[in-house]
CSV table of C-alpha atoms in Angstrom, one decimal:
chain,number,residue,atom,x,y,z
I,290,MET,CA,-0.2,0.0,-0.1
I,291,LEU,CA,1.4,3.5,-0.9
I,292,ALA,CA,1.1,6.5,1.4
I,293,ARG,CA,2.3,10.1,1.0
I,294,LEU,CA,4.2,11.3,3.9
I,295,ASP,CA,4.3,15.1,5.2
I,296,ASP,CA,7.4,15.8,3.3
I,297,GLY,CA,6.1,15.0,-0.1
I,298,SER,CA,8.3,11.9,0.1
I,299,HIS,CA,6.3,8.1,-0.1
I,300,ALA,CA,6.3,4.9,1.9
I,301,TRP,CA,5.4,2.0,0.8
I,302,ARG,CA,3.8,-0.7,3.1
I,303,PHE,CA,3.3,-4.7,3.1
I,304,ARG,CA,3.9,-7.7,5.3
I,305,ALA,CA,6.4,-10.3,4.8
I,306,MET,CA,8.4,-12.8,6.7
I,307,ALA,CA,6.2,-12.3,9.9
I,308,SER,CA,7.3,-8.8,9.9
I,309,PRO,CA,5.8,-5.2,8.9
I,310,CYS,CA,7.9,-3.9,6.0
I,311,GLU,CA,8.4,-0.3,4.9
I,312,ILE,CA,10.1,1.3,1.5
I,313,LEU,CA,10.8,4.7,2.0
I,314,LEU,CA,11.0,6.8,-1.5
I,315,ASP,CA,12.2,10.0,-1.5
I,316,THR,CA,10.4,11.1,-4.4
I,317,GLY,CA,7.2,13.1,-4.9
I,318,ASP,CA,6.5,10.7,-8.0
I,319,ALA,CA,3.7,8.6,-6.8
I,320,ALA,CA,3.9,6.3,-9.8
I,321,LEU,CA,7.5,5.8,-9.2
I,322,ALA,CA,7.0,4.8,-5.7
I,323,ALA,CA,4.5,2.3,-6.5
I,324,ARG,CA,6.1,0.3,-8.9
I,325,LEU,CA,9.4,0.6,-6.8
I,326,GLY,CA,7.4,-0.6,-3.5
I,327,ALA,CA,6.0,-3.3,-5.6
I,328,LEU,CA,9.1,-4.2,-6.8
I,329,ALA,CA,10.6,-4.6,-3.4
I,330,GLN,CA,7.4,-6.2,-2.0
I,331,ALA,CA,7.6,-9.0,-5.1
I,332,GLU,CA,11.4,-9.7,-4.1
I,333,ALA,CA,10.9,-9.9,-0.1
I,334,GLN,CA,7.6,-12.7,-0.5
I,335,ARG,CA,9.9,-14.5,-3.5
I,336,ILE,CA,12.4,-15.1,-0.8
I,337,GLU,CA,10.2,-16.3,1.8
I,338,ALA,CA,8.2,-18.3,-0.5
I,339,LYS,CA,11.4,-20.0,-1.3
I,340,TRP,CA,12.7,-20.6,2.0
I,341,SER,CA,10.3,-20.5,4.7
I,342,ARG,CA,10.3,-23.3,6.7
I,343,TYR,CA,6.2,-22.9,7.0
I,344,ARG,CA,5.7,-24.1,3.3
I,345,SER,CA,5.6,-27.4,2.0
I,346,ASP,CA,6.0,-26.6,-1.7
I,347,ASN,CA,9.4,-25.0,-1.4
I,348,LEU,CA,13.1,-26.0,-1.8
I,349,MET,CA,13.4,-25.7,2.0
I,350,HIS,CA,10.6,-28.5,2.5
I,351,ALA,CA,12.5,-30.4,-0.3
I,352,ILE,CA,15.6,-30.4,2.0
I,353,ASN,CA,14.4,-31.1,5.2
I,354,THR,CA,12.4,-34.0,4.0
I,355,ALA,CA,14.8,-36.0,1.9
I,356,ALA,CA,15.0,-38.4,4.4
I,357,GLY,CA,18.8,-38.6,3.9
I,358,ALA,CA,19.5,-38.3,0.4
I,359,ALA,CA,21.1,-35.4,-1.3
I,360,VAL,CA,19.5,-32.5,-2.7
I,361,GLU,CA,20.7,-30.4,-5.3
I,362,VAL,CA,20.5,-26.3,-4.9
I,363,ASP,CA,20.4,-23.5,-6.9
I,364,GLU,CA,23.6,-20.8,-6.5
I,365,GLU,CA,21.3,-18.5,-4.4
I,366,THR,CA,20.4,-21.0,-2.0
I,367,ALA,CA,24.0,-22.3,-2.4
I,368,ARG,CA,25.6,-18.9,-1.3
I,369,LEU,CA,23.2,-18.8,2.1
I,370,ILE,CA,24.1,-22.2,3.2
I,371,ASP,CA,27.9,-21.2,2.7
I,372,TYR,CA,27.3,-18.0,4.7
I,373,GLY,CA,25.8,-19.9,7.2
I,374,GLU,CA,28.6,-22.7,7.3
I,375,HIS,CA,31.2,-19.4,7.5
I,376,LEU,CA,29.1,-17.9,10.6
I,377,HIS,CA,28.7,-21.5,12.5
I,378,ARG,CA,32.8,-21.1,12.3
I,379,PHE,CA,33.2,-17.6,12.9
I,380,SER,CA,30.7,-18.4,16.2
I,381,GLU,CA,32.7,-21.4,17.3
I,382,GLY,CA,29.3,-23.2,17.0
I,383,ARG,CA,26.9,-20.9,18.8
I,384,PHE,CA,25.2,-20.1,15.4
I,385,ASP,CA,24.1,-23.1,13.5
I,386,LEU,CA,21.9,-23.5,10.4
I,387,THR,CA,20.7,-26.8,11.9
I,388,SER,CA,19.6,-25.6,15.6
I,389,GLY,CA,15.8,-24.6,14.2
I,390,VAL,CA,14.4,-27.5,15.6
I,391,LEU,CA,15.2,-26.5,18.8
I,392,ARG,CA,12.8,-23.6,18.7
I,393,ARG,CA,10.0,-26.9,19.1
I,394,LEU,CA,10.9,-26.9,23.1
I,395,TRP,CA,10.7,-22.9,23.8
I,396,ARG,CA,8.3,-20.4,24.2
I,397,PHE,CA,9.2,-16.7,24.2
I,398,ASP,CA,6.4,-15.3,25.4
I,399,GLY,CA,7.0,-13.8,28.6
I,400,SER,CA,6.1,-16.7,30.6
I,401,GLU,CA,8.3,-19.1,33.4
I,402,CYS,CA,8.2,-21.9,30.8
I,403,TRP,CA,11.7,-23.4,31.1
I,404,ALA,CA,12.2,-26.6,28.9
I,405,ASP,CA,12.8,-30.2,30.3
I,406,ALA,CA,16.8,-31.0,30.5
I,407,GLY,CA,15.8,-34.3,29.0
I,408,ASP,CA,13.9,-32.9,26.1
I,409,VAL,CA,16.6,-30.3,25.5
I,410,ALA,CA,19.5,-32.9,25.0
I,411,ALA,CA,17.2,-35.4,22.9
I,412,MET,CA,16.4,-32.4,20.7
I,413,LEU,CA,19.8,-31.3,20.4
I,414,ALA,CA,21.4,-34.9,19.2
I,415,ARG,CA,19.5,-33.6,15.8
I,416,VAL,CA,21.5,-30.3,15.7
I,417,GLY,CA,25.2,-30.0,14.4
I,418,TRP,CA,26.6,-28.7,11.5
I,419,SER,CA,29.3,-31.3,11.5
I,420,ARG,CA,26.6,-33.8,10.5
I,421,VAL,CA,25.7,-32.0,7.5
I,422,GLU,CA,27.2,-33.0,4.1
I,423,TRP,CA,27.6,-29.9,2.1
I,424,ASN,CA,30.0,-29.9,-1.0
I,425,GLY,CA,28.6,-26.4,-2.5
I,426,ARG,CA,26.2,-27.9,-4.6
I,427,ALA,CA,24.2,-30.5,-2.9
I,428,ILE,CA,23.4,-31.1,0.6
I,429,ARG,CA,22.6,-34.2,2.6
I,430,LEU,CA,21.0,-34.2,5.9
I,431,GLN,CA,20.7,-37.0,8.5
I,432,PRO,CA,16.7,-38.0,8.2
I,433,ASP,CA,16.1,-36.3,11.6
I,434,MET,CA,17.5,-33.1,10.7
I,435,GLU,CA,16.3,-29.6,9.4
I,436,ILE,CA,18.3,-26.4,8.4
I,437,ASP,CA,16.9,-23.2,8.7
I,438,PHE,CA,17.3,-19.9,6.9
I,439,GLY,CA,15.6,-18.0,10.1
I,440,GLY,CA,18.7,-16.1,11.3
I,441,ILE,CA,19.8,-14.7,7.9
I,442,GLY,CA,17.0,-14.9,5.6
I,443,LYS,CA,15.7,-11.0,6.1
I,444,GLU,CA,18.4,-9.6,6.5
I,445,TYR,CA,19.2,-11.1,2.9
I,446,ALA,CA,16.0,-10.0,1.6
I,447,VAL,CA,16.5,-6.5,3.1
I,448,ASP,CA,19.9,-6.4,1.0
I,449,ARG,CA,18.7,-7.7,-2.3
I,450,SER,CA,15.5,-5.5,-2.2
I,451,LEU,CA,18.0,-2.4,-2.0
I,452,ALA,CA,19.9,-3.8,-4.7
I,453,LEU,CA,17.2,-4.3,-7.3
I,454,LEU,CA,15.7,-0.8,-6.4
I,455,ARG,CA,19.2,0.7,-7.1
I,456,ASP,CA,19.3,-0.5,-10.1
I,457,ALA,CA,15.7,0.9,-11.2
I,458,THR,CA,16.1,4.4,-9.6
I,459,ASP,CA,18.5,7.2,-8.6
I,460,ALA,CA,15.9,8.2,-6.3
I,461,PRO,CA,17.1,7.9,-2.4
I,462,LEU,CA,15.5,5.4,-0.6
I,463,LEU,CA,15.6,3.3,2.6
I,464,VAL,CA,14.1,-0.6,3.0
I,465,ASN,CA,13.1,-1.3,6.5
I,466,TYR,CA,12.2,-5.3,7.0
I,467,GLY,CA,11.0,-5.7,10.5
I,468,GLY,CA,13.5,-3.1,11.9
I,469,ASP,CA,16.6,-4.5,9.7
I,470,LEU,CA,17.1,-2.0,7.3
I,471,ALA,CA,19.4,-0.1,4.5
I,472,ALA,CA,19.9,3.1,3.0
I,473,SER,CA,20.8,3.8,-0.6
I,474,GLY,CA,22.4,7.1,0.5
I,475,PRO,CA,21.5,10.6,1.9
I,476,ARG,CA,18.2,11.8,1.3
I,477,ARG,CA,17.5,14.6,-1.5
I,478,ASP,CA,18.7,17.3,0.6
I,479,GLY,CA,21.8,15.7,1.8
I,480,ALA,CA,20.2,15.1,5.3
I,481,GLU,CA,20.6,11.4,7.0
I,482,TRP,CA,17.6,9.4,7.6
I,483,GLN,CA,16.5,9.4,11.2
I,484,VAL,CA,16.3,5.8,12.2
I,485,GLY,CA,14.8,4.8,15.6
I,486,ILE,CA,15.8,1.6,17.7
I,487,LEU,CA,14.0,-0.3,20.6
I,488,ASP,CA,14.6,2.3,23.3
I,489,SER,CA,12.7,5.2,22.1
I,490,THR,CA,15.3,8.0,23.3
I,491,THR,CA,18.0,6.6,20.8
I,492,ARG,CA,17.8,7.4,17.1
I,493,ILE,CA,20.6,6.7,14.7
I,494,ARG,CA,21.6,8.7,11.8
I,495,LEU,CA,22.4,6.9,8.7
I,496,ARG,CA,23.3,8.1,5.5
I,497,SER,CA,24.0,4.8,3.7
I,498,GLY,CA,24.7,1.6,4.6
I,499,ALA,CA,22.9,-0.9,7.1
I,500,VAL,CA,21.3,-1.3,10.4
I,501,ALA,CA,20.3,-4.4,12.1
I,502,THR,CA,19.0,-5.0,15.6
I,503,SER,CA,18.9,-8.4,17.7
I,504,GLY,CA,16.8,-8.4,20.9
I,505,SER,CA,14.7,-9.7,23.3
I,506,ALA,CA,12.2,-6.8,24.0
I,507,TYR,CA,9.3,-8.6,22.7
I,508,ARG,CA,10.5,-12.3,22.6
I,509,HIS,CA,11.5,-13.6,26.0
I,510,LEU,CA,10.9,-15.7,29.2
I,511,TRP,CA,11.5,-16.0,33.3
I,512,HIS,CA,13.3,-18.5,34.6
I,513,ALA,CA,14.9,-18.1,38.3
I,514,GLY,CA,14.3,-14.6,38.5
I,515,ARG,CA,16.4,-14.1,35.3
I,516,ARG,CA,15.8,-12.8,32.0
I,517,TYR,CA,16.2,-14.8,28.8
I,518,GLY,CA,15.9,-13.6,25.3
I,519,HIS,CA,14.8,-16.1,22.4
I,520,LEU,CA,18.1,-16.6,21.1
I,521,LEU,CA,19.6,-20.2,21.8
I,522,ASP,CA,23.2,-21.2,21.9
I,523,ALA,CA,23.1,-23.9,19.3
I,524,ARG,CA,26.2,-25.6,21.5
I,525,ASN,CA,23.8,-26.8,24.5
I,526,GLY,CA,20.4,-25.7,23.3
I,527,TYR,CA,19.7,-23.0,26.1
I,528,PRO,CA,19.0,-19.4,25.9
I,529,VAL,CA,22.2,-17.3,26.8
I,530,ALA,CA,22.0,-16.0,30.0
I,531,ASP,CA,22.8,-12.3,30.6
I,532,ALA,CA,22.8,-11.4,27.2
I,533,PRO,CA,21.6,-7.5,26.9
I,534,GLN,CA,18.4,-6.7,25.8
I,535,ALA,CA,19.1,-5.5,22.7
I,536,VAL,CA,22.1,-5.0,20.2
I,537,THR,CA,21.9,-2.6,17.3
I,538,VAL,CA,24.6,-2.7,14.8
I,539,ALA,CA,25.7,-0.7,11.4
I,540,ALA,CA,27.5,-2.1,8.6
I,541,PRO,CA,27.7,-1.8,5.0
I,542,THR,CA,25.1,-4.5,4.2
I,543,CYS,CA,22.1,-5.6,6.3
I,544,SER,CA,23.5,-8.9,6.3
I,545,ALA,CA,26.9,-7.9,8.2
I,546,ALA,CA,24.9,-6.1,10.3
I,547,GLY,CA,22.4,-8.8,11.5
I,548,ALA,CA,25.1,-11.2,12.1
I,549,LEU,CA,26.9,-9.0,14.6
I,550,SER,CA,23.8,-8.0,16.3
I,551,SER,CA,22.7,-11.7,16.5
I,552,LEU,CA,26.3,-13.3,17.3
I,553,ALA,CA,26.9,-10.4,20.1
I,554,LEU,CA,23.9,-11.6,22.0
I,555,LEU,CA,24.9,-15.5,21.5
I,556,HIS,CA,27.9,-14.0,23.6
I,557,GLY,CA,26.0,-13.1,26.5
I,558,ALA,CA,27.8,-10.9,29.1
I,559,GLY,CA,30.7,-10.8,26.6
I,560,ALA,CA,28.3,-8.7,23.9
I,561,ARG,CA,30.3,-5.6,24.1
I,562,GLY,CA,33.7,-7.4,24.2
I,563,PHE,CA,32.9,-9.2,21.2
I,564,LEU,CA,31.8,-5.7,19.4
I,565,GLU,CA,34.8,-4.3,20.2
I,566,LEU,CA,36.9,-6.8,18.9
I,567,GLN,CA,35.2,-6.5,15.7
I,568,GLY,CA,35.7,-3.3,15.3
I,569,ALA,CA,31.7,-2.5,15.3
I,570,ASP,CA,29.7,0.7,15.2
I,571,TYR,CA,27.2,-0.4,18.0
I,572,HIS,CA,24.6,0.4,20.3
I,573,VAL,CA,23.8,-1.6,23.4
I,574,LEU,CA,20.6,-1.9,25.5
I,575,ASP,CA,20.9,-3.8,28.5
């Protein structure tokens, strides 16, 4: 849906990937804004349809139900699998494309529902990138395993949508999918885009590049008087203790920003130290 904003620019809004999505277009040309917004929406929905774990008619379903057989993938999927493998090594196993099955044990609804240790151990036996056969073209999972792009797919969609729009127009624009966003450059008057993050008093001024936020403001649980966010450490199957409430990172691409913000949370109390070591531009909300 197209909306004209008070400053004469336009916004195209839709839902995809379980998130509110918005394309801000710094142009007064409504027809152009509608065409570009629809282009970005189609790309986001293409990516969601291709890799959503909730569909039974896509490549992800074919991989996860292959019953131990190898499945050949296209180049785009291969690049994402390679990226997930890189993040697994970089995070020393905290991040794992096969850890999505753990979500069946945890409800991050603000309650005190803590998973049974025996159930966690049993489910953890189905997790582990070392059990996956991947040669850059075909992937073979053990029959009881799954892969899931949920930790990297939305940021990838932001980068892909921005790339498509930059090829189609010189108009300044910003892609925002559920708070993960990227800008093509400054606005028409040279001003930065004003980007609000989880705590209402902090705003980021973004001229170009990307910003991603990982956090537990809306998805968390309590246990023994402690608050735990929704990110699970693939090495032990449990939520990370002592993690910040939110981490926001600026980087050249949304994929890079999202990876750094998520991995920071997976380091728990060591989030700031991890980000400092990476030389990241970040904001932490405790």
